[in-house]
Tab-separated table of N, CA and C in Angstrom:
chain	number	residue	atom	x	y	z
A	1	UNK	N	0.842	-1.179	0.000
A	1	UNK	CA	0.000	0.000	0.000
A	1	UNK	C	0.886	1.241	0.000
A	2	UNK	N	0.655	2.265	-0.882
A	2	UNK	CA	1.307	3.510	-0.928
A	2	UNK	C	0.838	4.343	-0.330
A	3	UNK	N	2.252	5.308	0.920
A	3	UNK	CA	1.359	6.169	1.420
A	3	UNK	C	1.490	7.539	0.462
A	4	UNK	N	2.145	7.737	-0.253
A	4	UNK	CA	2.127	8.572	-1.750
A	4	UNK	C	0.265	9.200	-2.191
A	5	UNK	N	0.281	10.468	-1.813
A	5	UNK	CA	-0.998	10.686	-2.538
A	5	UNK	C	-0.987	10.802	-4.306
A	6	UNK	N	-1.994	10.429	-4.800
A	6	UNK	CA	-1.873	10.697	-6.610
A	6	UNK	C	-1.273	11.671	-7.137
A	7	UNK	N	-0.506	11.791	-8.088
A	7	UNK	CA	-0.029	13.260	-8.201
A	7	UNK	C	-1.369	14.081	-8.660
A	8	UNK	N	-2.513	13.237	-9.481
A	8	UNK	CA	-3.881	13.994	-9.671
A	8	UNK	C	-3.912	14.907	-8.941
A	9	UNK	N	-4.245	14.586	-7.276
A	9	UNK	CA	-5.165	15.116	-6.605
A	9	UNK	C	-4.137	16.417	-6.002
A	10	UNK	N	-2.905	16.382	-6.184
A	10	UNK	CA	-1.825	17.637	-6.233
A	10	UNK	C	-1.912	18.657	-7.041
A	11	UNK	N	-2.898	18.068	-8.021
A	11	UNK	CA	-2.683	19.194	-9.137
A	11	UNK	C	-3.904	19.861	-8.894
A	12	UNK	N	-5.507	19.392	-8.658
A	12	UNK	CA	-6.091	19.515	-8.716
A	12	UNK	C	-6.488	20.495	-7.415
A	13	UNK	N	-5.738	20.017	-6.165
A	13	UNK	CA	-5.488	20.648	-4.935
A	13	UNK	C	-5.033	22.318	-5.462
A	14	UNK	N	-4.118	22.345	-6.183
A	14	UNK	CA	-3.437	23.166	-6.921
A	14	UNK	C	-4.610	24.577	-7.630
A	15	UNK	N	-5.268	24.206	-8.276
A	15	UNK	CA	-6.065	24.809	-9.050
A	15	UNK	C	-7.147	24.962	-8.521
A	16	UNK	N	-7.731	24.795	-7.177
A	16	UNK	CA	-8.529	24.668	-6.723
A	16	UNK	C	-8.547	26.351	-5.785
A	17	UNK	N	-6.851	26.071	-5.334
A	17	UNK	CA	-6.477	27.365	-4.133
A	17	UNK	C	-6.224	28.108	-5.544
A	18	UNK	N	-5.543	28.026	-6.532
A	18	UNK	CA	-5.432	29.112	-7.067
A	18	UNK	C	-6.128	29.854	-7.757
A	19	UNK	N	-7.179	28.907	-8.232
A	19	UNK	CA	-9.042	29.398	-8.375
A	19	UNK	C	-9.511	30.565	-7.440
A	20	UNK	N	-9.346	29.613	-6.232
A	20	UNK	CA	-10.399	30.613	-5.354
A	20	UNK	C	-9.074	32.093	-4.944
A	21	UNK	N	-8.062	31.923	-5.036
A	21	UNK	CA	-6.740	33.010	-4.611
A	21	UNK	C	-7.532	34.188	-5.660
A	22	UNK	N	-7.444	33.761	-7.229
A	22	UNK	CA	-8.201	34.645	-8.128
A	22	UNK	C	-8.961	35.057	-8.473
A	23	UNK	N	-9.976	34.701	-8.030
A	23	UNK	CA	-11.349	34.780	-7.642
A	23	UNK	C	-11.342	36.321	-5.993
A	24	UNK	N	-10.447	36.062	-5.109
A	24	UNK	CA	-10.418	37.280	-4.379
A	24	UNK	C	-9.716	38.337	-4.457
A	25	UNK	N	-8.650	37.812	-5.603
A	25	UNK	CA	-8.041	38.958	-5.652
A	25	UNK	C	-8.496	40.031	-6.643
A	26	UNK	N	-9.587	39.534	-7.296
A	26	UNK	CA	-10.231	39.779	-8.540
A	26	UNK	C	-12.038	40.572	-7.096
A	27	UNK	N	-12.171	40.458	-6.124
A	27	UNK	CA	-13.023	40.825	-5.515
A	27	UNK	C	-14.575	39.940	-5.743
A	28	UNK	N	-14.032	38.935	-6.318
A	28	UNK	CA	-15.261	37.997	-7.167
A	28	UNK	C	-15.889	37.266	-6.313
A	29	UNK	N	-16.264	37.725	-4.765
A	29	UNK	CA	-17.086	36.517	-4.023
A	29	UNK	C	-17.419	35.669	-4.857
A	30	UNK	N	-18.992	35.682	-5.211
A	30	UNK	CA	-19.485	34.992	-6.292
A	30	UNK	C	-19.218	33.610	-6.863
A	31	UNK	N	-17.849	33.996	-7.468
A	31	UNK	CA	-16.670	33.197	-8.006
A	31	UNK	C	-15.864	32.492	-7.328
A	32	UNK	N	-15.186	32.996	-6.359
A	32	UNK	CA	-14.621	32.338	-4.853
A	32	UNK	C	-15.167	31.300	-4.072
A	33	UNK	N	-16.714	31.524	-4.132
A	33	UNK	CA	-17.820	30.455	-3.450
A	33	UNK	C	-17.853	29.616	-4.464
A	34	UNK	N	-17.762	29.686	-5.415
A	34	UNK	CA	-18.234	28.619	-6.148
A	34	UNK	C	-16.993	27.897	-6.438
A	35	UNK	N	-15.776	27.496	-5.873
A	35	UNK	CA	-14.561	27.104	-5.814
A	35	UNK	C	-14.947	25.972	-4.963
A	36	UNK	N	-15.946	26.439	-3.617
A	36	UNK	CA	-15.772	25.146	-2.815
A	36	UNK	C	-17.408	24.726	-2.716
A	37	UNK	N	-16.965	23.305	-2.382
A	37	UNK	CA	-18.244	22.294	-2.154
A	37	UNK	C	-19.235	22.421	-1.757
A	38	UNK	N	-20.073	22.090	-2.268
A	38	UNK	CA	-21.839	22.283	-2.127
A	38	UNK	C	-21.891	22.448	0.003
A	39	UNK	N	-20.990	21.213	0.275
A	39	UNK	CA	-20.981	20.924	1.395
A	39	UNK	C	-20.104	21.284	2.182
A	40	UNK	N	-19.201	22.801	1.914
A	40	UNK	CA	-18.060	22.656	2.764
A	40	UNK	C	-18.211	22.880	3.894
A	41	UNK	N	-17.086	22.681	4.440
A	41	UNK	CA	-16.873	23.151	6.250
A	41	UNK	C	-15.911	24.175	6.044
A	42	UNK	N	-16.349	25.300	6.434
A	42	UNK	CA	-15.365	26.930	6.524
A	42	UNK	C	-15.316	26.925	8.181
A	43	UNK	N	-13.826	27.056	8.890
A	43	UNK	CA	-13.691	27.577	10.229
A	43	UNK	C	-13.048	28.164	10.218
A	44	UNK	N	-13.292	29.439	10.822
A	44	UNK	CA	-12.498	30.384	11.117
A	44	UNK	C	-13.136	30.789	12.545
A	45	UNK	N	-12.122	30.385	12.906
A	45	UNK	CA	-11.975	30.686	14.939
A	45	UNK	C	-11.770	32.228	15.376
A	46	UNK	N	-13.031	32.100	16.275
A	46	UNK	CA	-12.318	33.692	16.442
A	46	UNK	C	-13.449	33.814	17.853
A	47	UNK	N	-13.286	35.086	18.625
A	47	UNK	CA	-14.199	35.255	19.887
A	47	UNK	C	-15.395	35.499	19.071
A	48	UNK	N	-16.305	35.766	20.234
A	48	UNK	CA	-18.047	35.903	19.543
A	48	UNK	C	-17.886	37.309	19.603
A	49	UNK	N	-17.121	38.474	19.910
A	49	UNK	CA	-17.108	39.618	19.179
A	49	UNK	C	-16.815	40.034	17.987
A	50	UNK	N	-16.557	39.002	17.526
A	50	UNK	CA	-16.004	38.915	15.924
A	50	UNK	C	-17.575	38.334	14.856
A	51	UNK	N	-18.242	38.979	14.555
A	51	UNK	CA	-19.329	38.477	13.932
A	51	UNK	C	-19.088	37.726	12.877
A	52	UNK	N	-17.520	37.567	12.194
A	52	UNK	CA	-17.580	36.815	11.269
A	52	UNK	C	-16.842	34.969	11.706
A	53	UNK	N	-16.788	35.174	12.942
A	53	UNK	CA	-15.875	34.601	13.309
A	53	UNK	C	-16.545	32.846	13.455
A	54	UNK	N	-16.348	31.666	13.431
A	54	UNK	CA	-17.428	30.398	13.735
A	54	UNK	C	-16.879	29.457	12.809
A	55	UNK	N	-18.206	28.219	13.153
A	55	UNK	CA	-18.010	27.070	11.743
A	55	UNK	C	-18.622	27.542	11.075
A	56	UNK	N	-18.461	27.416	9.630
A	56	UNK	CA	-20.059	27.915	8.874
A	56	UNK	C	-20.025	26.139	7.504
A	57	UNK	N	-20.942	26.332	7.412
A	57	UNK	CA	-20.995	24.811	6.189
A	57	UNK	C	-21.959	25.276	4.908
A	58	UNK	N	-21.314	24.748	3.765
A	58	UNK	CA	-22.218	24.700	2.449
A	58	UNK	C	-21.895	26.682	1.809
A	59	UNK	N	-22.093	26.477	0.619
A	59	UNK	CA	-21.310	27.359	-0.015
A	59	UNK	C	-22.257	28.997	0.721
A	60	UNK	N	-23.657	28.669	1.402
A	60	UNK	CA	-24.302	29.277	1.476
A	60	UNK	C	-23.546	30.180	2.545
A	61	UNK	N	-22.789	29.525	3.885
A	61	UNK	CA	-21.824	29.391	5.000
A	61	UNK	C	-21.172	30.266	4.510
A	62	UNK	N	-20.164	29.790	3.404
A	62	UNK	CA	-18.703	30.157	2.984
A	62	UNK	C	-19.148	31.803	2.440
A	63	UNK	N	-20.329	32.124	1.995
A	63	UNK	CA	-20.781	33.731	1.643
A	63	UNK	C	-21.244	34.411	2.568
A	64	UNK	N	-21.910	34.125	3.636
A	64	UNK	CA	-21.958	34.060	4.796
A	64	UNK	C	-20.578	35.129	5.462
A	65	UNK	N	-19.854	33.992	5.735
A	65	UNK	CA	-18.345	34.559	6.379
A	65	UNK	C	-17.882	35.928	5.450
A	66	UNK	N	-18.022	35.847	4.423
A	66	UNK	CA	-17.589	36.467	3.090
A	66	UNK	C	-17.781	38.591	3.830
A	67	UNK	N	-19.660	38.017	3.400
A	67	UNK	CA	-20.659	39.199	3.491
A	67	UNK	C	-20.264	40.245	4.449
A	68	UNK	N	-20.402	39.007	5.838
A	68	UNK	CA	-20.280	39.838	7.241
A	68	UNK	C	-18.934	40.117	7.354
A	69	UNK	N	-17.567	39.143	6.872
A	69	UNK	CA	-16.351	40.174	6.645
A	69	UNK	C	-16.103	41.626	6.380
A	70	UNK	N	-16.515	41.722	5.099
A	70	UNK	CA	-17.167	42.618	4.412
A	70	UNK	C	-17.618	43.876	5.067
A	71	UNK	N	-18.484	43.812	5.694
A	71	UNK	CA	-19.604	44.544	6.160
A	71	UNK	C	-18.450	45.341	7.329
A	72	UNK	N	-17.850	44.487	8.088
A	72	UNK	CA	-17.554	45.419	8.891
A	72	UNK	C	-15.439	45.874	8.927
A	73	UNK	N	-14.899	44.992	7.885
A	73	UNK	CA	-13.687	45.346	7.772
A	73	UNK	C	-13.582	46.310	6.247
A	74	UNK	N	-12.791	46.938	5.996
A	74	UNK	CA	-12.309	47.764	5.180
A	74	UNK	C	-10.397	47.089	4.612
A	75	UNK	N	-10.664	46.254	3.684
A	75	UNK	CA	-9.221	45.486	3.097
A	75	UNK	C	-8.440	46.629	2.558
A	76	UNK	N	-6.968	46.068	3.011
A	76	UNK	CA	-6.207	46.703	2.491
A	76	UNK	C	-5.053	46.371	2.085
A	77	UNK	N	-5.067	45.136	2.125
A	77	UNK	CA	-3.429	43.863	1.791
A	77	UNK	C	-3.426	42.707	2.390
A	78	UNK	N	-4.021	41.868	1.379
A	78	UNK	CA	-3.554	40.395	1.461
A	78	UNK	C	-2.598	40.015	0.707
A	79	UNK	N	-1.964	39.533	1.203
A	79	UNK	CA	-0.719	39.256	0.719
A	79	UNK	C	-0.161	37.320	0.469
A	80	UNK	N	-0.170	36.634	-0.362
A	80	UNK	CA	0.241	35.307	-0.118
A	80	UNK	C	1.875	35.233	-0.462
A	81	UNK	N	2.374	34.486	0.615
A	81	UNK	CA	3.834	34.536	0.867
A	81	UNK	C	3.881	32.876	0.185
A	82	UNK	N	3.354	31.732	0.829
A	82	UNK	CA	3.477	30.432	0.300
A	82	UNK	C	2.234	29.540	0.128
A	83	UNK	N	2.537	28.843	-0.871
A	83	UNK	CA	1.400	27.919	-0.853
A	83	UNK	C	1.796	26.281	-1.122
A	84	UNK	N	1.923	25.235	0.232
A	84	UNK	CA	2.507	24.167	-0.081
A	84	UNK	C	0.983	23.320	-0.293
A	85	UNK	N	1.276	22.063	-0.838
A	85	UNK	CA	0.398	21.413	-1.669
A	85	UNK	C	0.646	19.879	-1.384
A	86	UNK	N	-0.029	19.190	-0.717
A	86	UNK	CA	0.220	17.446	-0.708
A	86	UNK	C	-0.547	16.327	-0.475
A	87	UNK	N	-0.811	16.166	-1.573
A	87	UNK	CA	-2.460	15.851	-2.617
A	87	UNK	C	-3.694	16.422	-2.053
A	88	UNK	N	-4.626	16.255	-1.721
A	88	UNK	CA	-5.540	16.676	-1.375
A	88	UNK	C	-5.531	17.582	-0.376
A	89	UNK	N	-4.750	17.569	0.643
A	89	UNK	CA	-3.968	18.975	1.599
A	89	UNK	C	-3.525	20.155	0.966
A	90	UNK	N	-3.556	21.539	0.943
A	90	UNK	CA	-3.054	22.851	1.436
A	90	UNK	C	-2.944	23.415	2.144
A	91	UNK	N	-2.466	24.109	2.474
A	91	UNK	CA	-1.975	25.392	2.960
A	91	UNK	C	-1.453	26.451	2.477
A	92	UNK	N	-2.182	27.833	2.822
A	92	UNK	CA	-2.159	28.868	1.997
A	92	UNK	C	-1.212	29.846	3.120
A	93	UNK	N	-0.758	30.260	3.364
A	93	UNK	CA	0.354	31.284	3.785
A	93	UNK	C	0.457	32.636	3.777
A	94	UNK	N	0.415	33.322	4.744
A	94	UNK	CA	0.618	35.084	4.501
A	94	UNK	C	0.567	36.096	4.956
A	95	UNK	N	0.277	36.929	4.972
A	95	UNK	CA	-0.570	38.273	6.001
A	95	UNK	C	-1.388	39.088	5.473
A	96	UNK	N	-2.095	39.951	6.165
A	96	UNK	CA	-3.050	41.089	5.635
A	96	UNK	C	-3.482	41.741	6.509
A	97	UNK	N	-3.613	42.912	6.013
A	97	UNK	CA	-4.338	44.349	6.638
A	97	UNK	C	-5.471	44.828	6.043
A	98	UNK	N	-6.226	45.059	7.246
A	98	UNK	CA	-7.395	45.643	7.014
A	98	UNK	C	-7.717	46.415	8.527
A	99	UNK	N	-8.261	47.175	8.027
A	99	UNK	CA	-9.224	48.302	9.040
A	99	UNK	C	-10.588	48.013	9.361
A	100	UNK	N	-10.618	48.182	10.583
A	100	UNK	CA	-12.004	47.224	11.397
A	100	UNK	C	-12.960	49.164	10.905
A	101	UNK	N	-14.129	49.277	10.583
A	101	UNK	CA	-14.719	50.287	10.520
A	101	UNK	C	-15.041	50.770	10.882
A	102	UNK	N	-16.015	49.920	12.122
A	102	UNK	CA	-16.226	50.369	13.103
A	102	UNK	C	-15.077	51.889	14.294
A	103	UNK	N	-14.080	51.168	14.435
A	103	UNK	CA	-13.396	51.607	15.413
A	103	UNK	C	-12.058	52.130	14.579
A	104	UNK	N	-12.012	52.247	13.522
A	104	UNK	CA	-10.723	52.694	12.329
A	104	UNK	C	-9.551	52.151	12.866
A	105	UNK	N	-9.538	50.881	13.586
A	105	UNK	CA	-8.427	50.192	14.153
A	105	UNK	C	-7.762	49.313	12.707
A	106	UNK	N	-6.864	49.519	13.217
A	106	UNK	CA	-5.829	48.464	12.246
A	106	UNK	C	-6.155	46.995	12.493
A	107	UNK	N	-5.937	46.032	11.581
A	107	UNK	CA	-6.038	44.621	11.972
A	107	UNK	C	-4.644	44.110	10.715
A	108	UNK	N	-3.643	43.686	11.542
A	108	UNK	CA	-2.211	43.430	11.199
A	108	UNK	C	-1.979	41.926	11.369
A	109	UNK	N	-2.236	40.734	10.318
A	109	UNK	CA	-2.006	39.858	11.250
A	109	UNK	C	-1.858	38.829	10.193
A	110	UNK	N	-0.588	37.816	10.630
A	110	UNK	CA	-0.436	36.982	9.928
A	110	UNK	C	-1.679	35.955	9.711
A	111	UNK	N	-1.367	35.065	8.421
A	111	UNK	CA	-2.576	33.982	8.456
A	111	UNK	C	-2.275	32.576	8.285
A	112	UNK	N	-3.070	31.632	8.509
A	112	UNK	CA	-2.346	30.204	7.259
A	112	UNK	C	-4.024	30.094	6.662
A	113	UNK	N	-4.122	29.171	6.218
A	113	UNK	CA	-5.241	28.476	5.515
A	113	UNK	C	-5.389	26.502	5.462
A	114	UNK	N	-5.595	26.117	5.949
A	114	UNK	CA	-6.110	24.903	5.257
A	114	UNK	C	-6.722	24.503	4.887
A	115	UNK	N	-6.373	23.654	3.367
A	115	UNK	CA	-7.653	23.229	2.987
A	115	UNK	C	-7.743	22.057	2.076
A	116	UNK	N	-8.858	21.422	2.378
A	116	UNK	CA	-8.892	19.915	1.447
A	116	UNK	C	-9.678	19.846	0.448
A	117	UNK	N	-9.224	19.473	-0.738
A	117	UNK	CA	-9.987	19.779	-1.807
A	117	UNK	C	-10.225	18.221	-2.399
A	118	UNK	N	-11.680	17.921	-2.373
A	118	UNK	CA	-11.729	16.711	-3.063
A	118	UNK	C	-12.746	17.302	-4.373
A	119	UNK	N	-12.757	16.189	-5.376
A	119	UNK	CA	-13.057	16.072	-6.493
A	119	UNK	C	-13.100	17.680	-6.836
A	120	UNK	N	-12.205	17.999	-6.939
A	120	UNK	CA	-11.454	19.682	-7.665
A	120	UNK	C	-12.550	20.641	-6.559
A	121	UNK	N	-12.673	20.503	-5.202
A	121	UNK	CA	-13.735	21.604	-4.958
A	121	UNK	C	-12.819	21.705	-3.369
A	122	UNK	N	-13.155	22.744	-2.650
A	122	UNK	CA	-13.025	22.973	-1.416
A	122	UNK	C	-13.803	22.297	-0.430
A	123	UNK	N	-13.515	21.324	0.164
A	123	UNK	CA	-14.546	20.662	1.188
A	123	UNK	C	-14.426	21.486	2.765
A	124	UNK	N	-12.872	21.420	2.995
A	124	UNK	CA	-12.749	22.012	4.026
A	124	UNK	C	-11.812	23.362	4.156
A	125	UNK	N	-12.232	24.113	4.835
A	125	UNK	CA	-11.264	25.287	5.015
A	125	UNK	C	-10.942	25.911	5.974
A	126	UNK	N	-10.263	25.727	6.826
A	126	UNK	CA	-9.688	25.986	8.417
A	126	UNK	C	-8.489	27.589	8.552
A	127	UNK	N	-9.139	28.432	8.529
A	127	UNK	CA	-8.191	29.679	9.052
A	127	UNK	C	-7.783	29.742	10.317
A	128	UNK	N	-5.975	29.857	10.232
A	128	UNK	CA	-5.835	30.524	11.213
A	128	UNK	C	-5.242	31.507	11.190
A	129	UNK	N	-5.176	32.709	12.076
A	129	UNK	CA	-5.062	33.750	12.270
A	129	UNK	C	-4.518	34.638	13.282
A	130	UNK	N	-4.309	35.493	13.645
A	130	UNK	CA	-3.912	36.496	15.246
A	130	UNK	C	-5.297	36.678	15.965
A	131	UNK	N	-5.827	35.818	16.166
A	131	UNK	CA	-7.669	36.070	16.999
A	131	UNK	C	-7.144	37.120	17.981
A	132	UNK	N	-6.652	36.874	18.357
A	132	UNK	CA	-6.735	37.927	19.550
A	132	UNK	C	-6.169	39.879	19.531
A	133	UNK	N	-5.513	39.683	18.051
A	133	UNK	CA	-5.609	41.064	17.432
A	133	UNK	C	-6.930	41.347	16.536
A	134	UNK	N	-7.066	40.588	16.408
A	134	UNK	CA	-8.674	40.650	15.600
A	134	UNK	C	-9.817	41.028	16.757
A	135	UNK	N	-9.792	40.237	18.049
A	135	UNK	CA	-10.457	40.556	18.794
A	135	UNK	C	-10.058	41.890	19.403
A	136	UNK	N	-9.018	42.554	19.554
A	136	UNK	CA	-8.781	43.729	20.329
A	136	UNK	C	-9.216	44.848	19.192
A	137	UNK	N	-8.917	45.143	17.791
A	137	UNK	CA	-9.258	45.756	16.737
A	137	UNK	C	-10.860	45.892	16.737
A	138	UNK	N	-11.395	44.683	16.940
A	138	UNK	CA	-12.799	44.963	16.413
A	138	UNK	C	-13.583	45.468	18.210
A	139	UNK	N	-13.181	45.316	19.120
A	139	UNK	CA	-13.989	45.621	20.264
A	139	UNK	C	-13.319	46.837	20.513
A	140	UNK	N	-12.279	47.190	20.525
A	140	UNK	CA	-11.581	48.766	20.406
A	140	UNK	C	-11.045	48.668	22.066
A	141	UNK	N	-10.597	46.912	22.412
A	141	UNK	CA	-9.719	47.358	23.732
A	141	UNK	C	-8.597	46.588	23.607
């Protein structure tokens, strides 16, 4: 038995992050959601002062997180530094700034991403992040 994943599912892993990478850098929610699975699992951990912060599931979820991002941050640099790949595994790599609106606080903070992509789609997607600069930015202490 090989523990070797297919090189397929490397490639496909591949085009999947760099789909949805172009899809945001392009501002294309829309397009971005439709990268991952009818059924995904999006987590992004964060305190409950963070309205975008939770599990969310199904692409409906993943616009969801998107919207209420949105709504209350103001982007200003995402940046991807690396993106390693090993078959159906990623990880996306980087930092970004944005301004909470509320409180015109800075939010400075490195990121990773994981994510599993089966049959070319996003099933799962696990952020992590500086929560606790996210949490001080958006509550203004």
């Amino acid at each position: 038995m090989s523990t070797q994943p297919p090189e397929g599912a490397a490639k496909a892993t591949r085009a999947a992050i760099d789909a949805y990478l172009a899809r945001l850098s392009e501002r294309d929610l829309d397009g971005a959601v439709q990268v991952f699975a009818e059924s995904a699992e999006f987590d992004a951990p964060g305190s409950s002062a963070v309205p975008w912060s939770g599990l969310r599931n199904g692409r409906e979820g993943v616009m969801t997180f998107f919207t209420t991002l949105h709504e209350y941050l103001k982007p200003e640099e995402f940046t991807v530094t690396h993106i390693v790949v090993d078959g159906e595994q990623g990880v996306i790599i980087g930092h970004l700034r944005d301004t909470v609106k509320a409180t015109g606080k800075p939010l400075v903070t490195p990121f990773a991403a994981h994510v599993t992509v089966v049959d070319g789609k996003i099933a799962r997607y696990h952020l992590f992040e500086d929560t606790h600069a996210l949490h001080r930015a958006v509550t203004d202490r």
